Tab-separated table of C-alpha atoms in Angstrom:
chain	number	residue	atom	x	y	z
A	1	UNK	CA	0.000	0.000	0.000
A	2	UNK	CA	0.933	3.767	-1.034
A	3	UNK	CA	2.473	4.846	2.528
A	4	UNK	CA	4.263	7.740	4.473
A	5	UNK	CA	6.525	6.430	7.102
A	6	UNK	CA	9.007	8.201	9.547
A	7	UNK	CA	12.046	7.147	10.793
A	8	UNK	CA	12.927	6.374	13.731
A	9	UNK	CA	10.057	5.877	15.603
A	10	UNK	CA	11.366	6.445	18.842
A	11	UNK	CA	14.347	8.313	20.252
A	12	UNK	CA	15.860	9.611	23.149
A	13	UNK	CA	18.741	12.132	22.997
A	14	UNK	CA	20.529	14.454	25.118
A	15	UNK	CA	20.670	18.848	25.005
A	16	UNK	CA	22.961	19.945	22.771
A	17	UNK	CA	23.019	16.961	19.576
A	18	UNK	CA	22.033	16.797	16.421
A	19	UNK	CA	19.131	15.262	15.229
A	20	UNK	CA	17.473	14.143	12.348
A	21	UNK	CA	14.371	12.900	11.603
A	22	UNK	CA	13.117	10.976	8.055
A	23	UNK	CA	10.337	10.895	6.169
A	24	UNK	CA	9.349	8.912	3.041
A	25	UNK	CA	6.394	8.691	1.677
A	26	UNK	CA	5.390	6.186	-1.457
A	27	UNK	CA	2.015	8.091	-2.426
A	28	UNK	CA	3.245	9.945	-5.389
A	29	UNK	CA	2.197	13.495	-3.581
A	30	UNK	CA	4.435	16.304	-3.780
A	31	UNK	CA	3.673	17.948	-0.659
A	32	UNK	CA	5.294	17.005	2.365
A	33	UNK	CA	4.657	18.665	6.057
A	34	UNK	CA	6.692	18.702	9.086
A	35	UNK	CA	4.378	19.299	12.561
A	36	UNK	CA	4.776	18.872	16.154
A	37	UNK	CA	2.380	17.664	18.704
A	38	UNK	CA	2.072	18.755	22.387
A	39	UNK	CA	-0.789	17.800	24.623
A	40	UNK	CA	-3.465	20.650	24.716
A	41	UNK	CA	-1.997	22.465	21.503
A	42	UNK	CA	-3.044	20.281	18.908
A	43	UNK	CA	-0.557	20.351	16.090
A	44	UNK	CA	1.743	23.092	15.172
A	45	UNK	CA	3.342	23.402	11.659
A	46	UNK	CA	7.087	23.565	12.002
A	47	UNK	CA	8.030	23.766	7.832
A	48	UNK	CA	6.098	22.830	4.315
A	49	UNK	CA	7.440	22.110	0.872
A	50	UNK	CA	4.682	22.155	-1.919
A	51	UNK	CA	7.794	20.682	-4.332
A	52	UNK	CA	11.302	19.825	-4.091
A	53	UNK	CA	12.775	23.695	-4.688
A	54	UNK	CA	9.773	25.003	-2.879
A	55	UNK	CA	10.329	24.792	1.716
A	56	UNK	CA	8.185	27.364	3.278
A	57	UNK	CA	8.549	28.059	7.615
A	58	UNK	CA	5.654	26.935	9.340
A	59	UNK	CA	4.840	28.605	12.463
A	60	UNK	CA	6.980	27.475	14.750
A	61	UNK	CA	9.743	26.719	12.575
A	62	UNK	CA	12.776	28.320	15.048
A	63	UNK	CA	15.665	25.893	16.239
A	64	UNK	CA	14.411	23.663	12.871
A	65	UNK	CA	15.782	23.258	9.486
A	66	UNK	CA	14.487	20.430	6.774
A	67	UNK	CA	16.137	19.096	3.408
A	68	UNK	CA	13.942	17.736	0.458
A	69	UNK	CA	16.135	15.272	-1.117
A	70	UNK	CA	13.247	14.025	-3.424
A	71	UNK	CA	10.183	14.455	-3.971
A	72	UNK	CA	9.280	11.166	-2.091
A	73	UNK	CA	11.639	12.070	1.479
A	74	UNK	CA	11.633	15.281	3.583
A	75	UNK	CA	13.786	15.246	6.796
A	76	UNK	CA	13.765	17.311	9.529
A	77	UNK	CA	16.772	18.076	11.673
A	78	UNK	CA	16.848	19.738	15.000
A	79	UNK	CA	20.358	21.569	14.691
A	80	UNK	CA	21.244	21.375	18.904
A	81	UNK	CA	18.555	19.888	20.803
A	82	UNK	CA	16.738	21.376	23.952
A	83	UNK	CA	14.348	19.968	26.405
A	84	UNK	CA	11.557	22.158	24.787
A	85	UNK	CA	11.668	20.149	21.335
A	86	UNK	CA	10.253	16.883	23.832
A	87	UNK	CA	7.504	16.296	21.847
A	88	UNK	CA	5.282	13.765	18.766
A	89	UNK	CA	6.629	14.739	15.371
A	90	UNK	CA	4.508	14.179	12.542
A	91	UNK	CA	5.073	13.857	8.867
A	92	UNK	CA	2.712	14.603	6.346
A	93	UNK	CA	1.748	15.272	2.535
A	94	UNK	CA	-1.191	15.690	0.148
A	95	UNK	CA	-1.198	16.162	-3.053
A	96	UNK	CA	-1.226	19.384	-5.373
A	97	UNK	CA	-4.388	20.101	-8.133
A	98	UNK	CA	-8.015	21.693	-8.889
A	99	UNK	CA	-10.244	19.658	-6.116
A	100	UNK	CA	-7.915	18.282	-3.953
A	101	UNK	CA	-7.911	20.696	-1.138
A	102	UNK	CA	-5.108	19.882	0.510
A	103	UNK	CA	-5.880	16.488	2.365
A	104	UNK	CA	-3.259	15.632	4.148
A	105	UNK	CA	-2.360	12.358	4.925
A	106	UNK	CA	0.049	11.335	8.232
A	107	UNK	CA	2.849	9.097	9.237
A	108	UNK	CA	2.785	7.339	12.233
A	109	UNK	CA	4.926	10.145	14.183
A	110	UNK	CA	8.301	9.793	15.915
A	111	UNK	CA	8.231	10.722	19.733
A	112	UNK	CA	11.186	12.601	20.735
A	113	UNK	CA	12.804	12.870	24.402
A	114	UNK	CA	15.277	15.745	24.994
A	115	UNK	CA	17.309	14.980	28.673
B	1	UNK	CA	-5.798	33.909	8.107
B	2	UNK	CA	-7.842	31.221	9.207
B	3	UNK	CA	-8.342	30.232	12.580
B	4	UNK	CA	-10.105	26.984	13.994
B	5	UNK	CA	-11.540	26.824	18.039
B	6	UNK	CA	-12.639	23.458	19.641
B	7	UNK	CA	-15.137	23.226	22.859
B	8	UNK	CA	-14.191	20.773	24.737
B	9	UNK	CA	-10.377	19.184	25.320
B	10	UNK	CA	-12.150	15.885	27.126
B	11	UNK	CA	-15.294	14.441	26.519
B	12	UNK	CA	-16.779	11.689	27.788
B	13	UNK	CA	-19.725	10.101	26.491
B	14	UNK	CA	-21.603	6.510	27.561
B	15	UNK	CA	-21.166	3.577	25.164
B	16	UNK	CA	-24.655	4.198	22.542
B	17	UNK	CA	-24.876	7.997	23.452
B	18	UNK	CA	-24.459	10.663	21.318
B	19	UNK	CA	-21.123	12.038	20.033
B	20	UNK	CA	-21.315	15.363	19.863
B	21	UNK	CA	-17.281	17.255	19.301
B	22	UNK	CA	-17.579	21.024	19.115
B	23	UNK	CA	-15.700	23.213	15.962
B	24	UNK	CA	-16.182	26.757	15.047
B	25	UNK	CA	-13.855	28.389	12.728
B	26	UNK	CA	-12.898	31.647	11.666
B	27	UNK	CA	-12.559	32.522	7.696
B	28	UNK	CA	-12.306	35.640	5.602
B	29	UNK	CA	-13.780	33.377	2.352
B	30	UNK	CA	-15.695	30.530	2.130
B	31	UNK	CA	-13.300	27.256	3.933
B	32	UNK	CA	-13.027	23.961	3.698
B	33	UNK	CA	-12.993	21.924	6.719
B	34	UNK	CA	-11.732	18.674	7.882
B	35	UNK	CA	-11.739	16.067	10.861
B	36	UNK	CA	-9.494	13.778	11.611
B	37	UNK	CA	-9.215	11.248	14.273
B	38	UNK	CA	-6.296	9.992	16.028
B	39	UNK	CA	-5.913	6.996	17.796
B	40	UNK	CA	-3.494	6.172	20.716
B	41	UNK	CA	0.048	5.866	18.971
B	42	UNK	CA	-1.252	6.622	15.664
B	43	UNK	CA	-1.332	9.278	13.374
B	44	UNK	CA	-3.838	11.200	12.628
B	45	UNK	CA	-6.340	9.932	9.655
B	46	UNK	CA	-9.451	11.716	7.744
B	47	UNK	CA	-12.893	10.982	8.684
B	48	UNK	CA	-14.766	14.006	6.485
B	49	UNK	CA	-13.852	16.924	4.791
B	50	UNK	CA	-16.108	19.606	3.711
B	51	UNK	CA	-15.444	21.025	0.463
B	52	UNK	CA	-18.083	22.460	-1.969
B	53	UNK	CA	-22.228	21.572	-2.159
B	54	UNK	CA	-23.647	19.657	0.330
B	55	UNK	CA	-23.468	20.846	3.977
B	56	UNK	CA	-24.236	17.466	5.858
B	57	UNK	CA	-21.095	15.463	5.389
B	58	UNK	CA	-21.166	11.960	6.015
B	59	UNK	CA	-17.791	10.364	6.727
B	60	UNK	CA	-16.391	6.702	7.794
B	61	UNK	CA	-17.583	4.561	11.001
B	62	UNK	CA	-20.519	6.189	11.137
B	63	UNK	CA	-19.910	10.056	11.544
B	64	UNK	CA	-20.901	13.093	10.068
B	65	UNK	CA	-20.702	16.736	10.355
B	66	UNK	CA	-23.038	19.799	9.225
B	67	UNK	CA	-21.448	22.856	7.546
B	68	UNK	CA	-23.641	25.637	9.152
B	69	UNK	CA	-21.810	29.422	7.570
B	70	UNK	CA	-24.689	31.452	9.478
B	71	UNK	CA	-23.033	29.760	13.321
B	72	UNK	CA	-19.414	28.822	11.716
B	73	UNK	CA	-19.740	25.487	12.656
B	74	UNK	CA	-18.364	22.250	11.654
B	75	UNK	CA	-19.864	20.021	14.490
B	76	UNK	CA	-19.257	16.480	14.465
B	77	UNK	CA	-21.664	14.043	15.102
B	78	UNK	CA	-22.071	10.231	15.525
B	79	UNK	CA	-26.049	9.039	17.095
B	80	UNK	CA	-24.182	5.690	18.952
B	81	UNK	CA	-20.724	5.671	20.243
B	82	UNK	CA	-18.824	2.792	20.451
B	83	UNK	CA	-15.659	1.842	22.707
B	84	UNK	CA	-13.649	1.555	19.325
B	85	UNK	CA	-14.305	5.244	18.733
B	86	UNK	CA	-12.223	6.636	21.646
B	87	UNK	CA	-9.464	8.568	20.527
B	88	UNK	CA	-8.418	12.276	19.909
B	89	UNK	CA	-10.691	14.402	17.239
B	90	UNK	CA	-8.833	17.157	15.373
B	91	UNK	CA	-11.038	19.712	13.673
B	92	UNK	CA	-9.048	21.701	10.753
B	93	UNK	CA	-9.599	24.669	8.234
B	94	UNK	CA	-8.058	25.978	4.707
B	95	UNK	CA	-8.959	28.387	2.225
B	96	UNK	CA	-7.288	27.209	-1.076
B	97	UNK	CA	-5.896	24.255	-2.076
B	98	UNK	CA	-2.615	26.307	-2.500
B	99	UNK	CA	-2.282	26.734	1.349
B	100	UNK	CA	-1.503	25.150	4.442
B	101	UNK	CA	-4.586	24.027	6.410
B	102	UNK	CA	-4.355	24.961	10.147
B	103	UNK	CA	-5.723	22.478	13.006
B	104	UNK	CA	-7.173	22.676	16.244
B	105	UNK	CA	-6.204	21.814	19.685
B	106	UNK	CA	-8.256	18.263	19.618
B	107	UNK	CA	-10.909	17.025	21.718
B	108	UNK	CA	-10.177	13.770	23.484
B	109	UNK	CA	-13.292	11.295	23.530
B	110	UNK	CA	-13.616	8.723	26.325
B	111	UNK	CA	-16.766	6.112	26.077
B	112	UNK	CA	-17.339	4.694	28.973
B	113	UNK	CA	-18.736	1.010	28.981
């Protein structure tokens, strides 16, 4: 089945490294959508791309940066980590044309601890 | 901009009670509107979107929601809840298809047995 996965799912890490975090996605869409999650504020958008030369900053986008290698993988790197990045990281993408309306459609999230 | 505001972080409803989840939105043009449900250790998926045409929009397991422009309203609705529908319901809004669609803060549904 047509998929969007995230790599890894899980990971613990310590203030100050550097971390990446990898998304592929087999659907064929050329969006692709970087968000956090925190409990009580729903998700944020941290950076877009609506094509491979096109990245956009999201609202929270600060201490963030994000590479699209292809139009199928978007990774998100957190350049020195803090406690404050502890949170669900989601991956998404939709796909671009007359009557799609942006339907996005999610990964399965990586959960990030900062120490 | 767009803005979207959910009533209700928690809800808790008995197992073959109504669902009721609360969204009201905020839009400078005519929006389209989505909900998605997330279940524990999941991410999230689509259960309706709102578009164009028809306001009542029926979605999958059973729920629907009623596009209502005079209240702003994108209520979602199921008549009988089931245990299998407890999870976290995210309301969202966009304006075009050539921007990014902002969500809400979720409301998390409990059915109790």
């Amino acid at each position: 089945d047509a998929d969007v996965t995230q790599t890894p799912r899980n990971r613990i890490t310590k203030t100050g490294k550097r971390i990446m975090l990898e998304c592929s996605q087999t659907k064929g869409h050329d969006r692709m959508y970087w968000y956090r999650q925190d409990p009580g504020l729903g998700l944020r958008l941290i950076y877009y791309s609506f094509d491979v030369k096109d990245i956009n900053k999201g609202e929270i986008s600060d201490g963030y940066s994000v590479s699209r290698q292809a139009q199928a993988k978007f990774s998100l790197s957190l350049e020195s980590a803090i406690p404050n990045q502890t949170a669900l990281y989601f991956c998404a993408t939709s796909l671009s044309g007359q009557k799609r309306y942006n339907e996005q459609f999610f990964g399965p999230g990586t959960r990030l601890t900062v120490l | 901009a767009q803005s979207v505001t959910q009533l209700g972080s928690h809800v808790s409803v008995s197992e073959g009670a109504l669902v009721l989840l609360r969204c009201n939105y905020s839009s400078s043009v005519p929006p389209y509107l989505f909900w998605y449900v997330q279940y524990p250790n999941q991410g999230l998926q689509l259960l309706l979107k709102y578009t164009t045409g028809a306001t009542l929009v029926k979605g999958i397991n059973g729920f629907e929601a009623e596009f209502k422009k005079s209240e702003t309203s994108f209520h979602l609705t199921k008549p009988s809840a089931h245990m299998s529908n407890a999870a976290e319901y995210f309301c969202a809004v966009g304006l075009t298809s050539y921007q990014k669609v902002t969500f809400g803060t979720g409301t998390k549904l409990q059915v109790i047995p």
